[in-house]
Amino acid sequence: MGNNQTYKNRALASLEGKWGKTAIATLIYFIISGGLSYTVTAPMGNNTTLSFSTQGLWTLLCLPLGWGFTVYFLNLVRNLDINFERLFDGYRDFIRIFLAAFLVQLCIVVGFMLLIVPGIIVALMLSQTSFILKDNPDISAADAMKQSVSMMDGHKMELFWLFLSFIGWIILACMTLGFGFLLLGPYMYTTLAHYYEDLKAEQAF
């Protein structure tokens, strides 16, 4: 396994000449998963219950889109197809992808309900689930989660520090009213895709 800077350098190399396309892909993801949710709930006015219910339903429907956005950058580091329609690949395998994404988010929420540290640990343990689903079309949601836990055994702190190394960039992106995330998103997700590639190669999954 490499160090944080190694993965970041590899991400920058993969993104060379592709910043514009990946920024647009990030914008598409943000608009659909975030912006459109407010458009859908706005006509409901002061009906808080209906508004929250609709927002929750929209969030659930966007779970496969979130998966597509994550593995989009795995395609990038592998020099595969990164046309924008790849963002929607999760809907072609809706039940499996939705179930996995839902269970991962549920486990993380439960972890954070216990305390912050357990939530972080659970998130790290299940962090490779999306990539595993991409590489193993026949694996079940539960088995993908189990494999992620196995892959991350002994690597959780390593990945935690990789995440933490982006904190400065996250602060800067927030200072740009969020527009900086159009570039930071591809940078982070490409870095994480490279990390997965090394993790997979090391463990021969």
mmCIF file of C-alpha atoms in Angstrom:
data_model
loop_
_atom_site.group_PDB
_atom_site.id
_atom_site.type_symbol
_atom_site.label_atom_id
_atom_site.label_comp_id
_atom_site.label_asym_id
_atom_site.label_seq_id
_atom_site.Cartn_x
_atom_site.Cartn_y
_atom_site.Cartn_z
ATOM 1 C CA MET A 1 0.000 0.000 0.000
ATOM 2 C CA GLY A 2 1.145 3.521 -0.751
ATOM 3 C CA ASN A 3 1.022 6.647 1.377
ATOM 4 C CA ASN A 4 -1.515 9.468 1.179
ATOM 5 C CA GLN A 5 0.520 11.592 -1.198
ATOM 6 C CA THR A 6 1.096 8.639 -3.500
ATOM 7 C CA TYR A 7 -2.650 8.139 -3.955
ATOM 8 C CA LYS A 8 -3.233 11.849 -4.434
ATOM 9 C CA ASN A 9 -0.515 12.083 -7.064
ATOM 10 C CA ARG A 10 -1.963 9.122 -8.897
ATOM 11 C CA ALA A 11 -5.397 10.730 -8.751
ATOM 12 C CA LEU A 12 -4.047 13.963 -10.241
ATOM 13 C CA ALA A 13 -2.382 11.971 -13.017
ATOM 14 C CA SER A 14 -5.642 10.138 -13.799
ATOM 15 C CA LEU A 15 -7.581 13.415 -13.858
ATOM 16 C CA GLU A 16 -5.194 15.161 -16.222
ATOM 17 C CA GLY A 17 -7.200 16.355 -19.205
ATOM 18 C CA LYS A 18 -10.437 15.126 -17.618
ATOM 19 C CA TRP A 19 -11.134 17.776 -14.975
ATOM 20 C CA GLY A 20 -13.883 19.380 -17.037
ATOM 21 C CA LYS A 21 -15.763 16.159 -17.684
ATOM 22 C CA THR A 22 -15.530 14.959 -14.093
ATOM 23 C CA ALA A 23 -16.623 18.378 -12.805
ATOM 24 C CA ILE A 24 -19.717 18.190 -15.011
ATOM 25 C CA ALA A 25 -20.401 14.652 -13.778
ATOM 26 C CA THR A 26 -20.139 15.935 -10.207
ATOM 27 C CA LEU A 27 -22.495 18.806 -11.000
ATOM 28 C CA ILE A 28 -25.029 16.383 -12.495
ATOM 29 C CA TYR A 29 -24.860 14.272 -9.345
ATOM 30 C CA PHE A 30 -25.257 17.289 -7.055
ATOM 31 C CA ILE A 31 -28.194 18.675 -9.043
ATOM 32 C CA ILE A 32 -30.114 15.410 -9.097
ATOM 33 C CA SER A 33 -29.371 14.233 -5.562
ATOM 34 C CA GLY A 34 -29.597 17.657 -3.911
ATOM 35 C CA GLY A 35 -31.026 20.391 -6.071
ATOM 36 C CA LEU A 36 -33.969 18.491 -7.509
ATOM 37 C CA SER A 37 -35.009 17.287 -4.055
ATOM 38 C CA TYR A 38 -35.763 20.876 -3.064
ATOM 39 C CA THR A 39 -37.620 21.437 -6.316
ATOM 40 C CA VAL A 40 -39.789 18.419 -5.568
ATOM 41 C CA THR A 41 -40.544 19.449 -1.968
ATOM 42 C CA ALA A 42 -40.941 23.209 -2.538
ATOM 43 C CA PRO A 43 -44.610 23.035 -3.704
ATOM 44 C CA MET A 44 -45.531 21.392 -0.388
ATOM 45 C CA GLY A 45 -45.068 24.647 1.452
ATOM 46 C CA ASN A 46 -45.506 24.385 5.214
ATOM 47 C CA ASN A 47 -46.545 20.749 5.186
ATOM 48 C CA THR A 48 -43.437 19.632 7.072
ATOM 49 C CA THR A 49 -44.410 15.965 7.361
ATOM 50 C CA LEU A 50 -45.128 15.563 3.662
ATOM 51 C CA SER A 51 -42.027 17.569 2.757
ATOM 52 C CA PHE A 52 -39.727 15.416 4.892
ATOM 53 C CA SER A 53 -41.367 12.223 3.643
ATOM 54 C CA THR A 54 -40.899 13.248 0.036
ATOM 55 C CA GLN A 55 -37.319 14.337 0.686
ATOM 56 C CA GLY A 56 -36.604 10.977 2.323
ATOM 57 C CA LEU A 57 -38.119 9.095 -0.607
ATOM 58 C CA TRP A 58 -36.054 11.134 -3.059
ATOM 59 C CA THR A 59 -32.899 10.405 -1.060
ATOM 60 C CA LEU A 60 -33.642 6.684 -1.199
ATOM 61 C CA LEU A 61 -34.262 6.814 -4.938
ATOM 62 C CA CYS A 62 -30.902 8.532 -5.391
ATOM 63 C CA LEU A 63 -28.938 5.799 -3.591
ATOM 64 C CA PRO A 64 -28.116 3.965 -6.869
ATOM 65 C CA LEU A 65 -27.033 7.321 -8.311
ATOM 66 C CA GLY A 66 -24.626 7.715 -5.401
ATOM 67 C CA TRP A 67 -23.217 4.291 -6.187
ATOM 68 C CA GLY A 68 -22.877 5.212 -9.848
ATOM 69 C CA PHE A 69 -21.032 8.391 -8.914
ATOM 70 C CA THR A 70 -18.577 6.457 -6.742
ATOM 71 C CA VAL A 71 -17.736 3.777 -9.298
ATOM 72 C CA TYR A 72 -17.618 6.372 -12.090
ATOM 73 C CA PHE A 73 -14.175 7.240 -10.772
ATOM 74 C CA LEU A 74 -13.146 3.592 -10.685
ATOM 75 C CA ASN A 75 -13.806 3.580 -14.426
ATOM 76 C CA LEU A 76 -11.704 6.725 -14.652
ATOM 77 C CA VAL A 77 -8.623 5.228 -12.996
ATOM 78 C CA ARG A 78 -8.996 2.143 -15.192
ATOM 79 C CA ASN A 79 -9.235 4.267 -18.354
ATOM 80 C CA LEU A 80 -12.710 2.909 -19.084
ATOM 81 C CA ASP A 81 -15.896 4.620 -20.251
ATOM 82 C CA ILE A 82 -16.661 7.788 -18.260
ATOM 83 C CA ASN A 83 -19.568 9.053 -20.316
ATOM 84 C CA PHE A 84 -22.192 10.682 -18.127
ATOM 85 C CA GLU A 85 -24.700 7.856 -18.529
ATOM 86 C CA ARG A 86 -22.349 5.700 -16.422
ATOM 87 C CA LEU A 87 -23.613 7.684 -13.439
ATOM 88 C CA PHE A 88 -26.955 5.904 -13.801
ATOM 89 C CA ASP A 89 -25.622 2.337 -14.071
ATOM 90 C CA GLY A 90 -26.897 1.565 -10.570
ATOM 91 C CA TYR A 91 -30.480 1.664 -11.840
ATOM 92 C CA ARG A 92 -29.761 -1.223 -14.202
ATOM 93 C CA ASP A 93 -29.166 -3.427 -11.153
ATOM 94 C CA PHE A 94 -31.514 -1.497 -8.908
ATOM 95 C CA ILE A 95 -32.474 -4.026 -6.241
ATOM 96 C CA ARG A 96 -28.937 -5.229 -5.457
ATOM 97 C CA ILE A 97 -27.358 -1.772 -5.548
ATOM 98 C CA PHE A 98 -30.199 -0.105 -3.657
ATOM 99 C CA LEU A 99 -30.214 -2.769 -0.952
ATOM 100 C CA ALA A 100 -26.455 -2.548 -0.447
ATOM 101 C CA ALA A 101 -26.441 1.250 -0.335
ATOM 102 C CA PHE A 102 -29.402 1.316 2.032
ATOM 103 C CA LEU A 103 -27.882 -1.240 4.408
ATOM 104 C CA VAL A 104 -24.524 0.556 4.422
ATOM 105 C CA GLN A 105 -26.167 3.886 5.230
ATOM 106 C CA LEU A 106 -28.353 2.262 7.873
ATOM 107 C CA CYS A 107 -25.348 0.654 9.577
ATOM 108 C CA ILE A 108 -23.476 3.961 9.549
ATOM 109 C CA VAL A 109 -26.441 5.854 11.010
ATOM 110 C CA VAL A 110 -26.832 3.261 13.761
ATOM 111 C CA GLY A 111 -23.100 3.510 14.441
ATOM 112 C CA PHE A 112 -23.290 7.289 14.804
ATOM 113 C CA MET A 113 -26.347 6.958 17.033
ATOM 114 C CA LEU A 114 -24.200 4.941 19.423
ATOM 115 C CA LEU A 115 -21.316 7.443 19.359
ATOM 116 C CA ILE A 116 -19.221 9.275 16.780
ATOM 117 C CA VAL A 117 -16.291 6.851 16.942
ATOM 118 C CA PRO A 118 -18.375 3.690 16.286
ATOM 119 C CA GLY A 119 -20.003 5.494 13.357
ATOM 120 C CA ILE A 120 -16.633 6.330 11.840
ATOM 121 C CA ILE A 121 -15.404 2.765 12.334
ATOM 122 C CA VAL A 122 -18.492 1.301 10.660
ATOM 123 C CA ALA A 123 -18.162 3.747 7.757
ATOM 124 C CA LEU A 124 -14.537 2.725 7.250
ATOM 125 C CA MET A 125 -15.345 -0.980 7.491
ATOM 126 C CA LEU A 126 -18.009 -0.722 4.789
ATOM 127 C CA SER A 127 -16.189 1.828 2.632
ATOM 128 C CA GLN A 128 -15.273 -0.607 -0.156
ATOM 129 C CA THR A 129 -18.762 -2.038 -0.656
ATOM 130 C CA SER A 130 -19.564 0.014 -3.765
ATOM 131 C CA PHE A 131 -16.344 -0.955 -5.513
ATOM 132 C CA ILE A 132 -16.830 -4.629 -4.632
ATOM 133 C CA LEU A 133 -20.342 -4.568 -6.098
ATOM 134 C CA LYS A 134 -18.916 -3.061 -9.282
ATOM 135 C CA ASP A 135 -16.249 -5.744 -9.647
ATOM 136 C CA ASN A 136 -18.523 -8.652 -8.686
ATOM 137 C CA PRO A 137 -21.866 -8.402 -10.542
ATOM 138 C CA ASP A 138 -23.145 -11.630 -8.980
ATOM 139 C CA ILE A 139 -22.258 -10.936 -5.346
ATOM 140 C CA SER A 140 -25.108 -10.169 -2.940
ATOM 141 C CA ALA A 141 -25.359 -6.928 -0.992
ATOM 142 C CA ALA A 142 -24.642 -8.701 2.299
ATOM 143 C CA ASP A 143 -21.634 -10.562 0.920
ATOM 144 C CA ALA A 144 -20.215 -7.352 -0.562
ATOM 145 C CA MET A 145 -20.469 -5.721 2.853
ATOM 146 C CA LYS A 146 -18.791 -8.702 4.508
ATOM 147 C CA GLN A 147 -15.990 -8.613 1.946
ATOM 148 C CA SER A 148 -15.491 -4.902 2.582
ATOM 149 C CA VAL A 149 -15.170 -5.567 6.307
ATOM 150 C CA SER A 150 -12.597 -8.260 5.541
ATOM 151 C CA MET A 151 -10.648 -6.047 3.141
ATOM 152 C CA MET A 152 -10.507 -3.194 5.648
ATOM 153 C CA ASP A 153 -9.192 -5.365 8.470
ATOM 154 C CA GLY A 154 -5.968 -3.664 9.518
ATOM 155 C CA HIS A 155 -6.500 -0.753 7.100
ATOM 156 C CA LYS A 156 -9.155 1.360 8.826
ATOM 157 C CA MET A 157 -6.750 3.856 10.405
ATOM 158 C CA GLU A 158 -4.858 4.067 7.124
ATOM 159 C CA LEU A 159 -8.000 5.067 5.219
ATOM 160 C CA PHE A 160 -9.081 7.386 8.038
ATOM 161 C CA TRP A 161 -5.874 9.399 7.642
ATOM 162 C CA LEU A 162 -6.385 9.475 3.894
ATOM 163 C CA PHE A 163 -9.844 10.983 4.407
ATOM 164 C CA LEU A 164 -8.481 13.396 6.987
ATOM 165 C CA SER A 165 -5.791 14.615 4.598
ATOM 166 C CA PHE A 166 -8.542 16.313 2.572
ATOM 167 C CA ILE A 167 -9.849 18.427 5.458
ATOM 168 C CA GLY A 168 -7.972 21.546 4.332
ATOM 169 C CA TRP A 169 -9.345 21.231 0.809
ATOM 170 C CA ILE A 170 -12.862 20.696 2.190
ATOM 171 C CA ILE A 171 -12.625 23.918 4.198
ATOM 172 C CA LEU A 172 -11.427 25.805 1.125
ATOM 173 C CA ALA A 173 -14.253 24.325 -0.980
ATOM 174 C CA CYS A 174 -16.794 25.493 1.602
ATOM 175 C CA MET A 175 -15.357 29.008 1.367
ATOM 176 C CA THR A 176 -16.209 29.030 -2.363
ATOM 177 C CA LEU A 177 -19.917 28.589 -1.542
ATOM 178 C CA GLY A 178 -19.589 24.950 -2.491
ATOM 179 C CA PHE A 179 -18.405 25.446 -6.068
ATOM 180 C CA GLY A 180 -14.984 24.103 -5.127
ATOM 181 C CA PHE A 181 -16.547 20.693 -4.580
ATOM 182 C CA LEU A 182 -16.953 20.365 -8.345
ATOM 183 C CA LEU A 183 -13.186 19.851 -8.450
ATOM 184 C CA LEU A 184 -12.633 18.454 -4.976
ATOM 185 C CA GLY A 185 -15.223 15.703 -5.498
ATOM 186 C CA PRO A 186 -13.383 14.173 -8.476
ATOM 187 C CA TYR A 187 -10.048 14.572 -6.677
ATOM 188 C CA MET A 188 -11.257 12.752 -3.560
ATOM 189 C CA TYR A 189 -13.176 9.994 -5.308
ATOM 190 C CA THR A 190 -10.365 9.303 -7.767
ATOM 191 C CA THR A 191 -7.940 9.067 -4.851
ATOM 192 C CA LEU A 192 -10.245 6.584 -3.103
ATOM 193 C CA ALA A 193 -10.573 4.537 -6.302
ATOM 194 C CA HIS A 194 -6.796 4.239 -6.508
ATOM 195 C CA TYR A 195 -6.717 3.204 -2.856
ATOM 196 C CA TYR A 196 -9.228 0.436 -3.584
ATOM 197 C CA GLU A 197 -7.168 -0.788 -6.510
ATOM 198 C CA ASP A 198 -4.137 -1.266 -4.265
ATOM 199 C CA LEU A 199 -6.217 -2.808 -1.496
ATOM 200 C CA LYS A 200 -7.755 -5.272 -3.938
ATOM 201 C CA ALA A 201 -4.387 -6.167 -5.454
ATOM 202 C CA GLU A 202 -2.838 -6.683 -2.029
ATOM 203 C CA GLN A 203 -5.551 -9.079 -0.909
ATOM 204 C CA ALA A 204 -6.144 -10.733 -4.283
ATOM 205 C CA PHE A 205 -9.918 -10.300 -4.180
#
